[in-house]
Coordinates of C-alpha atoms and ligand atoms in Angstrom, one line a residue:
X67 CA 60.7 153.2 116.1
X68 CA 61.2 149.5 115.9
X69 CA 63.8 148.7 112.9
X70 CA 64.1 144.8 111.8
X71 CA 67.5 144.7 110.4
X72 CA 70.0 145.4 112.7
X73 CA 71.9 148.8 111.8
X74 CA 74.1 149.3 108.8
X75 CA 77.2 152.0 108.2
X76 CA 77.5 153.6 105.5
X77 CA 80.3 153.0 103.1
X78 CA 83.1 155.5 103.6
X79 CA 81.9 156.1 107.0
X80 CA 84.6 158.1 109.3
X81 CA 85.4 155.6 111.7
X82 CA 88.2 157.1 114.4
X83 CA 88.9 159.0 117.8
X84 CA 89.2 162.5 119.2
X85 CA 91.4 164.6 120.9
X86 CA 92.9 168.4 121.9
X87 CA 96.3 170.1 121.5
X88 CA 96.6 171.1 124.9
X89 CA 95.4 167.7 126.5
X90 CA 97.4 165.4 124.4
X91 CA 100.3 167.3 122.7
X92 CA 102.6 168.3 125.8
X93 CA 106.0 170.2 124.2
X94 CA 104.2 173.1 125.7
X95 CA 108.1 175.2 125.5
X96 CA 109.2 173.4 122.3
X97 CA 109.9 174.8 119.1
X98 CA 108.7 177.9 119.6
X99 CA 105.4 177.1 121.0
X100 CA 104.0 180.5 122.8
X101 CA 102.3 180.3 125.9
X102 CA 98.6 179.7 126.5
X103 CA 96.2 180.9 129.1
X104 CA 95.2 177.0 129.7
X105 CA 98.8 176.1 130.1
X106 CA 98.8 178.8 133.3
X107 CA 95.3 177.5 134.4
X108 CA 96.6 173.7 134.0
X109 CA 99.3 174.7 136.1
X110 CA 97.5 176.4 139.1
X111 CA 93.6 175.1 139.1
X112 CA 92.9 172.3 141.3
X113 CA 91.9 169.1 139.7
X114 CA 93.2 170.6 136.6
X115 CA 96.5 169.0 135.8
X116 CA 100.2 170.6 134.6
X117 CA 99.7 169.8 130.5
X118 CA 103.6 170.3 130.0
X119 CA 103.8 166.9 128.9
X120 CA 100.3 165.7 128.9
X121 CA 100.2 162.3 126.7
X122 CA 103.7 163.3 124.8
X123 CA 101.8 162.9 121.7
X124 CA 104.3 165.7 120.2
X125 CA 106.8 162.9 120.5
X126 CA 105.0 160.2 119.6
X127 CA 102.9 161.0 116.9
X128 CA 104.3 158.5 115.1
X129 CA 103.9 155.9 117.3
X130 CA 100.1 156.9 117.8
X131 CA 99.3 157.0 114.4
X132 CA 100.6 153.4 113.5
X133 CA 98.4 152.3 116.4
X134 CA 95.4 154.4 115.0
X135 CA 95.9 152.3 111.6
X136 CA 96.4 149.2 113.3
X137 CA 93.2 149.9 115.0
X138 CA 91.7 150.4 111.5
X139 CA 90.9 153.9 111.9
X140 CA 89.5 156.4 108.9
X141 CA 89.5 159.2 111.0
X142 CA 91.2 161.4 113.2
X143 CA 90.2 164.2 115.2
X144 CA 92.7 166.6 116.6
X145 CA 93.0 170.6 117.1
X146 CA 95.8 172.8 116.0
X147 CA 97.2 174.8 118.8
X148 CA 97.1 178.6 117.9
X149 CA 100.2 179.7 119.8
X150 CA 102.2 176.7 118.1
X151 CA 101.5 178.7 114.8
X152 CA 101.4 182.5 116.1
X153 CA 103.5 182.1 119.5
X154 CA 103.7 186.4 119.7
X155 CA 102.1 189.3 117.9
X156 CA 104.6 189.6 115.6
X157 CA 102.6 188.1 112.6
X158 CA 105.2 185.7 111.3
X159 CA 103.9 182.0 111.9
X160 CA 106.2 179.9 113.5
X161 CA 107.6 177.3 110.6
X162 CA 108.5 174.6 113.3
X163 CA 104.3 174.5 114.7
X164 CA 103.5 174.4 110.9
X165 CA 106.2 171.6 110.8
X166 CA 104.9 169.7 113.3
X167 CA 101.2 169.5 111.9
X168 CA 102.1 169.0 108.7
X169 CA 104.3 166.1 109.8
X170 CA 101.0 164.8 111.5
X171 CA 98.9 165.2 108.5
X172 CA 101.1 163.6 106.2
X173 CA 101.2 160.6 108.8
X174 CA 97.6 159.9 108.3
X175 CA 96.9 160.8 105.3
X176 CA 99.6 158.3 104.4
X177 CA 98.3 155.5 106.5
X178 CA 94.5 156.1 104.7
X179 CA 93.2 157.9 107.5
X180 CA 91.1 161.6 107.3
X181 CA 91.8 164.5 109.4
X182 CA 89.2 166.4 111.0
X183 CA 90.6 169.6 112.6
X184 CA 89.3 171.9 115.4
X185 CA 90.6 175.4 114.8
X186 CA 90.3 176.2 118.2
X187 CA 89.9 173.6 121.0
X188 CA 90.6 176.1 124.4
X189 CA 93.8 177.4 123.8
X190 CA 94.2 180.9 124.2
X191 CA 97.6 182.3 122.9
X192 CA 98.4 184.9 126.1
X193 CA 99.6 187.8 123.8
X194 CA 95.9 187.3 122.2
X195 CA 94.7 187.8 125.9
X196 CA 97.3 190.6 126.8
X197 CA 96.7 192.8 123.3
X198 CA 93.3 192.6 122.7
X199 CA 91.7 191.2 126.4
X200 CA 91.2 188.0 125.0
X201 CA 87.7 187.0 123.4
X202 CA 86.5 190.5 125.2
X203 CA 88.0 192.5 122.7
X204 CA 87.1 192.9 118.9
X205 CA 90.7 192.6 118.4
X206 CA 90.3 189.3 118.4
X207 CA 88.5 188.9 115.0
X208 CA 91.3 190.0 112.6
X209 CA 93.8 187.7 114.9
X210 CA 91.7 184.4 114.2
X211 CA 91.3 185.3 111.2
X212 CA 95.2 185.7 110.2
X213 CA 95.2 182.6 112.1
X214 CA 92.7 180.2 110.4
X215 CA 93.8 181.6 107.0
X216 CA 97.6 180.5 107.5
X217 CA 95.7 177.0 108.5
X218 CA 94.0 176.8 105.2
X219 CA 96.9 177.9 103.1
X220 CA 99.6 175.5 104.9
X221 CA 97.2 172.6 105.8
X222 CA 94.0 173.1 103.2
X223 CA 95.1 171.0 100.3
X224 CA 95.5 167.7 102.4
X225 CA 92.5 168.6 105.1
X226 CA 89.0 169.1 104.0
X227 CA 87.0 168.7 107.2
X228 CA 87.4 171.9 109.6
X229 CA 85.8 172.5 112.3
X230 CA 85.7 176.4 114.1
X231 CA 85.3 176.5 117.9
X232 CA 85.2 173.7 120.1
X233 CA 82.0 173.8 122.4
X234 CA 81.1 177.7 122.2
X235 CA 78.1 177.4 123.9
X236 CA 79.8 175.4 126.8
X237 CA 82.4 178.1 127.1
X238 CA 80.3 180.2 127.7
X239 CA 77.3 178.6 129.6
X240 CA 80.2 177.5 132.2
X241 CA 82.5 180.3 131.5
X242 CA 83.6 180.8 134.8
X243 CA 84.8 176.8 134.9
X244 CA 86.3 177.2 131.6
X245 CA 87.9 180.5 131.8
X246 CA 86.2 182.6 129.6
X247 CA 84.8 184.5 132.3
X248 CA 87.4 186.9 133.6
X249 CA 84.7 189.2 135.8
X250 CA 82.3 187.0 137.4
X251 CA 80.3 190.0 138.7
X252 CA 79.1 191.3 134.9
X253 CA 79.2 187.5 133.5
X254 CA 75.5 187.4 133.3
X255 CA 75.6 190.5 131.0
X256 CA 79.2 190.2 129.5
X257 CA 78.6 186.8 128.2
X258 CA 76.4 187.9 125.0
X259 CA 79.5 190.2 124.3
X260 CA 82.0 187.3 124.3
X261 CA 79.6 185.3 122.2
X262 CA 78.6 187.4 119.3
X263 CA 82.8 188.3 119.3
X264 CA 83.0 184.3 119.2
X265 CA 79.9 184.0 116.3
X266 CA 82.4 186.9 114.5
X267 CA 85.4 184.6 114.8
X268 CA 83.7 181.4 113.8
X269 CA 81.9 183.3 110.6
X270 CA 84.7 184.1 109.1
X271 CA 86.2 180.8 109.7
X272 CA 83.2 179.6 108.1
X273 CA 84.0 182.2 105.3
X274 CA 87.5 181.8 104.6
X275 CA 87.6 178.2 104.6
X276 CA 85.0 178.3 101.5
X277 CA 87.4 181.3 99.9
X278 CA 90.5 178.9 100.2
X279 CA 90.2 175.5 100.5
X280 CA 89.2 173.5 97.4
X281 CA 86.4 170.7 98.6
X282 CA 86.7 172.0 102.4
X283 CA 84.0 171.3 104.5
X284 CA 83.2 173.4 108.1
X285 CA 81.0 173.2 110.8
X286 CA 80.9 174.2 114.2
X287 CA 81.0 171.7 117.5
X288 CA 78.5 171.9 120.0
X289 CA 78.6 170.1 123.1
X290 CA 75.0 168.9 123.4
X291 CA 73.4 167.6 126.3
X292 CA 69.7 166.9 125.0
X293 CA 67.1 167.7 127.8
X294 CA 64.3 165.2 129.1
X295 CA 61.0 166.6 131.0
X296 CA 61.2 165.0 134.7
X297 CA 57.7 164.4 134.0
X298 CA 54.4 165.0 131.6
X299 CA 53.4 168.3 133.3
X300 CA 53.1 170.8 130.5
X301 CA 55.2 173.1 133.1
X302 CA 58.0 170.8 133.0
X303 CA 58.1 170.5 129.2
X304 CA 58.2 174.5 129.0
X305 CA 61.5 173.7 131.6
X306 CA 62.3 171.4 129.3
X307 CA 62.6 173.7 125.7
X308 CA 64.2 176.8 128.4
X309 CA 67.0 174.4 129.7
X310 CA 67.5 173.2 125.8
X311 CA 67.6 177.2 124.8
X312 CA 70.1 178.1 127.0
X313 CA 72.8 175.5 127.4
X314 CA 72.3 174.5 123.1
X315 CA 70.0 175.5 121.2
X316 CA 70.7 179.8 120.9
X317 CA 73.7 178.6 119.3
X318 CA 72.8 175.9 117.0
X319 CA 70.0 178.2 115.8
X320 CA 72.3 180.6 115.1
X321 CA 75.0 178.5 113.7
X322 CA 72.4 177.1 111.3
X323 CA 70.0 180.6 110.1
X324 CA 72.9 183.0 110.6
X325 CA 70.9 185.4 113.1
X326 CA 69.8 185.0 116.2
X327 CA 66.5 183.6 117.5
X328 CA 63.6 185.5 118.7
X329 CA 63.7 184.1 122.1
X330 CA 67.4 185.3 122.9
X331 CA 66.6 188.9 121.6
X332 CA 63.4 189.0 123.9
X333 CA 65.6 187.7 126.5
X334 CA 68.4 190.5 125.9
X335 CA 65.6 193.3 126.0
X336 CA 64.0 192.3 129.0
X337 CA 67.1 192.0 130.7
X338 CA 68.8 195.2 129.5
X339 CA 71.6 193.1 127.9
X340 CA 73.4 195.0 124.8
X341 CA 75.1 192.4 122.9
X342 CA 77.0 195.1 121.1
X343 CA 76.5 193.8 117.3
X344 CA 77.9 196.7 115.1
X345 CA 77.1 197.6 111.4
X346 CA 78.4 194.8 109.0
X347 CA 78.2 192.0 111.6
X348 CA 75.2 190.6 110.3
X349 CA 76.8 190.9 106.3
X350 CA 79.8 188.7 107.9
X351 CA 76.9 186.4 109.3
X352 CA 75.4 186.0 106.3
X353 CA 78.0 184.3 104.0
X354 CA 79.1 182.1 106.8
X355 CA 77.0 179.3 105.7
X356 CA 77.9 176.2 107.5
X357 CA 78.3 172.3 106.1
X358 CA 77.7 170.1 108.8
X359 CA 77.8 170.0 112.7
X360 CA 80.5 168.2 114.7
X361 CA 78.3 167.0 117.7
X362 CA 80.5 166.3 121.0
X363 CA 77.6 164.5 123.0
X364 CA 78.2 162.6 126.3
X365 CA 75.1 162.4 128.2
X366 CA 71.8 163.4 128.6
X367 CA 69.6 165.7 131.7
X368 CA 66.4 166.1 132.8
X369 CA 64.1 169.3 133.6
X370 CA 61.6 170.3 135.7
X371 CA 59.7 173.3 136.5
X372 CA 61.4 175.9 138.9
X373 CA 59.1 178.1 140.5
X374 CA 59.7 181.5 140.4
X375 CA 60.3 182.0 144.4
X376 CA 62.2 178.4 144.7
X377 CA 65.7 179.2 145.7
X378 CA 68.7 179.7 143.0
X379 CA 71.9 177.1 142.9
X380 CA 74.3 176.8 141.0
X381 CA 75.7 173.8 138.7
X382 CA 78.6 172.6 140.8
X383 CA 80.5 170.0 138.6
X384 CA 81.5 166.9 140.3
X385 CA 85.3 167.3 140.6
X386 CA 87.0 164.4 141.7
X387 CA 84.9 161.6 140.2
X388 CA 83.5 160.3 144.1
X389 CA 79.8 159.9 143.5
X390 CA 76.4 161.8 144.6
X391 CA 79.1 165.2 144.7
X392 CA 77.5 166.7 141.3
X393 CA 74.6 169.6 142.1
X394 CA 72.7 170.3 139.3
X395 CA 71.0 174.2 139.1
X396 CA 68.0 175.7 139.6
X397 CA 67.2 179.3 137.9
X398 CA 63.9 180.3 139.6
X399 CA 61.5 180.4 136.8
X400 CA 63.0 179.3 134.2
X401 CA 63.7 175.6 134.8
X402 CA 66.0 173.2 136.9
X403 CA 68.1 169.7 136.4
X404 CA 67.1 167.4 138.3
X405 CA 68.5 163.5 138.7
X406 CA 67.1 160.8 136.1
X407 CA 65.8 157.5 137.4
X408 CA 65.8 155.8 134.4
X409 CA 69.6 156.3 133.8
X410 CA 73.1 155.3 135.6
X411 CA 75.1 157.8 136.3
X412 CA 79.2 157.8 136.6
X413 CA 81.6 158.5 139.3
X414 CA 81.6 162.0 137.8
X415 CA 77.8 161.7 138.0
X416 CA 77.5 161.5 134.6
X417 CA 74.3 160.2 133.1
X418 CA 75.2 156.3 130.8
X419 CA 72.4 156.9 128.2
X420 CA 72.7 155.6 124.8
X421 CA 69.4 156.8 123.6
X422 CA 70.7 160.6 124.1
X423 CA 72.9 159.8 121.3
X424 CA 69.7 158.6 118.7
X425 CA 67.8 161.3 120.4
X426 CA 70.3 164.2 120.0
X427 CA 71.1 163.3 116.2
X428 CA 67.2 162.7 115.0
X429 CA 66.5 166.0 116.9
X430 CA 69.4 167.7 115.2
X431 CA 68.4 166.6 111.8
X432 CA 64.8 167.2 112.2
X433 CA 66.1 170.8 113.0
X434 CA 68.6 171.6 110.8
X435 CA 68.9 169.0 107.9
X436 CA 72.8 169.1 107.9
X437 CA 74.7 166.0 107.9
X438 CA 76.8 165.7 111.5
X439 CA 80.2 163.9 112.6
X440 CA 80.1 162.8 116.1
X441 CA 83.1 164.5 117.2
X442 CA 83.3 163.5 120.9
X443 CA 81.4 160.8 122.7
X444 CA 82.9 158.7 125.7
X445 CA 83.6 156.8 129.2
X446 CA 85.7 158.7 131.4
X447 CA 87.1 156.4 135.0
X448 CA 90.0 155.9 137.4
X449 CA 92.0 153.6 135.7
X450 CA 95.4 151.7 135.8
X451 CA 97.1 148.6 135.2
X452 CA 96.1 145.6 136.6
X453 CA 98.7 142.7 137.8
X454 CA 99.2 142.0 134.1
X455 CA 100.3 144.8 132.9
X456 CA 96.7 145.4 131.4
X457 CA 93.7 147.3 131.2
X458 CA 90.2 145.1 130.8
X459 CA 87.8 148.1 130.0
X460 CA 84.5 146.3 130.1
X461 CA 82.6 149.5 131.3
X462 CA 83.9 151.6 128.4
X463 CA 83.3 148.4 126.0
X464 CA 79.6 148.2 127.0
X465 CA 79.5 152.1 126.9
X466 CA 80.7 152.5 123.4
X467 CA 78.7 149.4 121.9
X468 CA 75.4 150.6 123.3
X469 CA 76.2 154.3 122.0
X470 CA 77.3 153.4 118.7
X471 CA 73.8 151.0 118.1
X472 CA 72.1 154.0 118.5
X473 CA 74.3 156.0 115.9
X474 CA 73.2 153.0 113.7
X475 CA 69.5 153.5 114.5
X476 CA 69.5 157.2 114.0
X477 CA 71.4 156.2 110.7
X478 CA 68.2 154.0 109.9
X479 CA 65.8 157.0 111.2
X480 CA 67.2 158.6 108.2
X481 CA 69.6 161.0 109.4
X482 CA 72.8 161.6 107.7
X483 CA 75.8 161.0 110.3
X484 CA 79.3 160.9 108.3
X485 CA 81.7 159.6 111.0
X486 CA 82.0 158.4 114.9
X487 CA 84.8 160.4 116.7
X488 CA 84.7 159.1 120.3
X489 CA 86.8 160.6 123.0
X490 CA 89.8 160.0 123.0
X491 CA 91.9 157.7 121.2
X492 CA 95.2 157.2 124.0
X493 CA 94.5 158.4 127.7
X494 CA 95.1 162.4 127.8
X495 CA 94.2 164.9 130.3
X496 CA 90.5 165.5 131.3
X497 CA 89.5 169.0 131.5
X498 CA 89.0 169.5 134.6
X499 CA 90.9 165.8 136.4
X500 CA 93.7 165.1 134.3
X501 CA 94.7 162.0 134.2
X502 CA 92.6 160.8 137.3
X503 CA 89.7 160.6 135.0
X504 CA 90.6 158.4 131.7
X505 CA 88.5 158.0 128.1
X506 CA 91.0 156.1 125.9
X507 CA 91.2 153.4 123.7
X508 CA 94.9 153.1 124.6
X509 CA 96.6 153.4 128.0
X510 CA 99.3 155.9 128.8
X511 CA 101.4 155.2 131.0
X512 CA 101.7 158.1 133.4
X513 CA 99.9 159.5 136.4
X514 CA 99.1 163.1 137.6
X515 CA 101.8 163.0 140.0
X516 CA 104.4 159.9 138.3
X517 CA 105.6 160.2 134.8
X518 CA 106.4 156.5 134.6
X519 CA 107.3 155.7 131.3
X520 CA 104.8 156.9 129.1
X521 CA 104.0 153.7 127.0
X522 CA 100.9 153.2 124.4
X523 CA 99.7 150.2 126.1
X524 CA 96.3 149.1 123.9
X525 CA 93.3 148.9 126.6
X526 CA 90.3 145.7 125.6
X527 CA 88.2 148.2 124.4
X528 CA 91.2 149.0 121.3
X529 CA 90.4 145.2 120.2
X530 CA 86.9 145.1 120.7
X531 CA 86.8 149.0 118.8
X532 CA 89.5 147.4 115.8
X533 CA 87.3 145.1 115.3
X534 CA 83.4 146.5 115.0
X535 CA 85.2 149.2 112.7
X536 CA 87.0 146.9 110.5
X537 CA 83.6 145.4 109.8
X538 CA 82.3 148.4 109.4
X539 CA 79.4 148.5 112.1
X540 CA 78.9 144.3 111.9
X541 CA 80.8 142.8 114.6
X542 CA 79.6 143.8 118.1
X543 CA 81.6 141.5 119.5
X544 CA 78.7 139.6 121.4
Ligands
BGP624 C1 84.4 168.1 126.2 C2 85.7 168.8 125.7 C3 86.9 167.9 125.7 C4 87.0 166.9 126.8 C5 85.6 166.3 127.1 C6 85.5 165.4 128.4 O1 83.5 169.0 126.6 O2 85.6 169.2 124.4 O3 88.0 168.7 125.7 O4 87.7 167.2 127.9 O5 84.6 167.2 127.2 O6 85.4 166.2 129.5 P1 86.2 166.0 130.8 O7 87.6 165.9 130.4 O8 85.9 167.1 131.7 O9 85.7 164.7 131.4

């Protein structure tokens, strides 16, 4: 729909930047911090880079801060790493990770600006994984819960926007990239197993969050990807809704009615998969009535029609971020990705598609009538400095502008969006390339393999970003 005006923020709108313990923090052996499964599969998984010292932002949290304020920020999204508060299984938390976040917290709140904080962002404490086999285990439950519930009592009276789990549905729709998947010969099967332990985890998150903190607001974080049909063939729109079911929307229904759909429960019977839900699950599900949605949204895809005896591939992810390397999957018979003519595409083969962004939040509301934060959102590229010292971003400028207009005109649609989160505020390590593959707002001064010096240099998109915000949604900078 056409809209005259041109679009207009709300007042109080969350204007800031995202990012994740383990990408950004380093101080992985400091001050007590346990050891994570993602520090050991930083360390060994090609492109995946060493986090030891990632972005220093452990160090230089003040430093970031006062750049986030200079920038003009009102928001802040970060995660709290769970074996920084429960390094071992011994059930005391550790008082210098409490120390550390509530150093952080008082930074921003003091300089005007909100935190919004992931409970879990990829992080997996390894006595977690060694005691109770990690999110294959029930064991897990009580843990996340002690460990949430020491969240909201240390950090609950100054932060009142949670979120649970970053990107369940991704972590377990690429499991075997992200690590969830320990046995990829019963994934297909073990999957729902993970994921109703991970719905268990989140729900009482959910719950205890409403139990303890006064005001507090939760919501889960999908990473959505909304689907296209390749075409008007009513075979490719059926493609279409199977690719959305599987890769978003099983979770999101479920985040939102507390059970799960009809479609996945047909799907479990007729492929003789037992999800294992016990007595007194669905009681836990119940009460775990969310607020909002954090939506991490990147990109878009497109669907067509697979044919039932059209060979199987799998999604291989473009790793290195050299063009045309990305294949997208086909799953005979119940739909494929296919390429997008009507979209560029990134060195990581990314689709650059602003209208995924209107699309994905008047979808989402039309759905679920819950207000969302856009939690992640962004340009990742090879980058360094040029002969000035300086990074001129254009790309990520023109990337943010056209994606933020359309947050305005979903915001016109009618659909209540409290905050723009992009990824990431400094440079800090990409899942899966480190620093090879860049999103910030500010520059850090460090490569995969040269620790330089590890300056905050502010990239042309900081000013262009300071700017629009400070004007709350008015200056484009055109
Ligand atoms: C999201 C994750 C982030 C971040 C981002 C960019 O899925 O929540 O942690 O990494 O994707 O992805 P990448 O770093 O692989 O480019």
């Amino acid at each position: 729909m056409y809209h005259k005006e041109k679009p207009q923020f709300p007042k109080n709108f969350l204007w800031g930047a995202s990012s994740a313990a383990w990408q950004v923090e380093g101080a992985t052996n400091e001050d007590g911090r346990g050891v994570s499964l993602i520090d050991l599969n930083s360390q060994k998984k090609k492109p995946f880079a060493d986090n030891s010292i990632a972005s220093d932002h452990y160090h230089h949290y003040k430093e970031d801060v006062a750049l986030m304020k200079e920038c003009g920020f009102t928001s802040y999204r970060f995660s709290i790493a769970w074996p920084r508060i429960y390094p071992d299984d011994s059930g005391i938390p550790n008082k210098k990770g409490i120390e550390f976040y509530n150093n952080l917290i008082n930074e921003l709140v003091n300089n005007g600006i909100e935190p919004i904080v992931t409970l879990y962002h990829y992080d997996m404490p390894q006595w977690v994984d060694e005691k109770f086999d990690g999110w294959y285990g029930r064991g897990i439950i009580d843990a996340f819960d002690q460990y949430v519930r020491t969240c909201f009592k240390e950090f609950g009276d100054r932060v009142k926007y949670w979120l649970s789990i970053n990107e369940q549905n991704m972590q377990i729709f690429y499991g075997h990239w992200l690590g969830t998947c320990k046995h990829p010969e019963t994934w297909e099967k073990d999957q729902w197993k993970v994921n109703h332990i991970m719905n268990l985890c989140h729900a009482k998150a959910v719950i205890a969050c409403h139990e303890m903190v006064k005001d507090g607001k939760i919501g889960p974080v999908p990473g959505m990807v909304p689907i296209y049909s390749q075409t008007g063939n009513p075979m490719d729109q059926i493609a279409r809704l199977n690719a959305e079911e599987f890769t978003e929307k099983i979770w999101n229904d479920f985040y939102a009615h507390r059970k799960y759909s009809n479609f996945i429960k047909q799907y479990w019977k007729e492929h003789d998969i037992d999800p294992d839900i016990r007595e007194g699950d669905q009681e836990i599900f119940n009460q775990a009535k969310i607020d909002f949605f954090g939506i991490n949204c990147y990109r878009s895809n497109t669907a067509a029609e697979a044919k039932i005896d059209e060979p199987a591939q799998d999604y291989e992810l473009n790793k290195y971020g050299i063009k045309g390397q990305l294949k997208f999957p086909v799953v005979p018979g119940v739909y494929k990705l296919v390429y997008n003519d009507y979209v560029q595409y990134t060195d990581w083969d990314w689709e650059i598609d602003p209208v995924a962004m209107r699309y994905v939040l008047r979808n989402m509301w039309d759905l679920y009538q819950l207000p969302m934060i856009i939690t992640e959102n962004g340009y990742g590229a090879h980058e360094d400095l040029d002969e000035n010292g300086q990074i001129n971003d254009i790309e990520r400028i023109n990337f943010l502008r056209d994606q933020i207009y359309q947050v305005g005109l979903a915001i016109q649609d009618g659909v209540e969006v409290l905050g723009y989160n992009p990824w990431s505020f400094t440079d800090l390590l990409s899942t899966g390339n480190g620093m090879a593959k860049r999103y910030g707002l500010v520059f850090i001064n460090r490569t995969d393999d040269d620790l330089r010096d590890l300056a905050r240099i502010k990239k042309a998109s900081f000013y262009w970003y300071s700017k629009l915000i400070k004007s709350n949604g008015q200056d484009w900078g055109e």
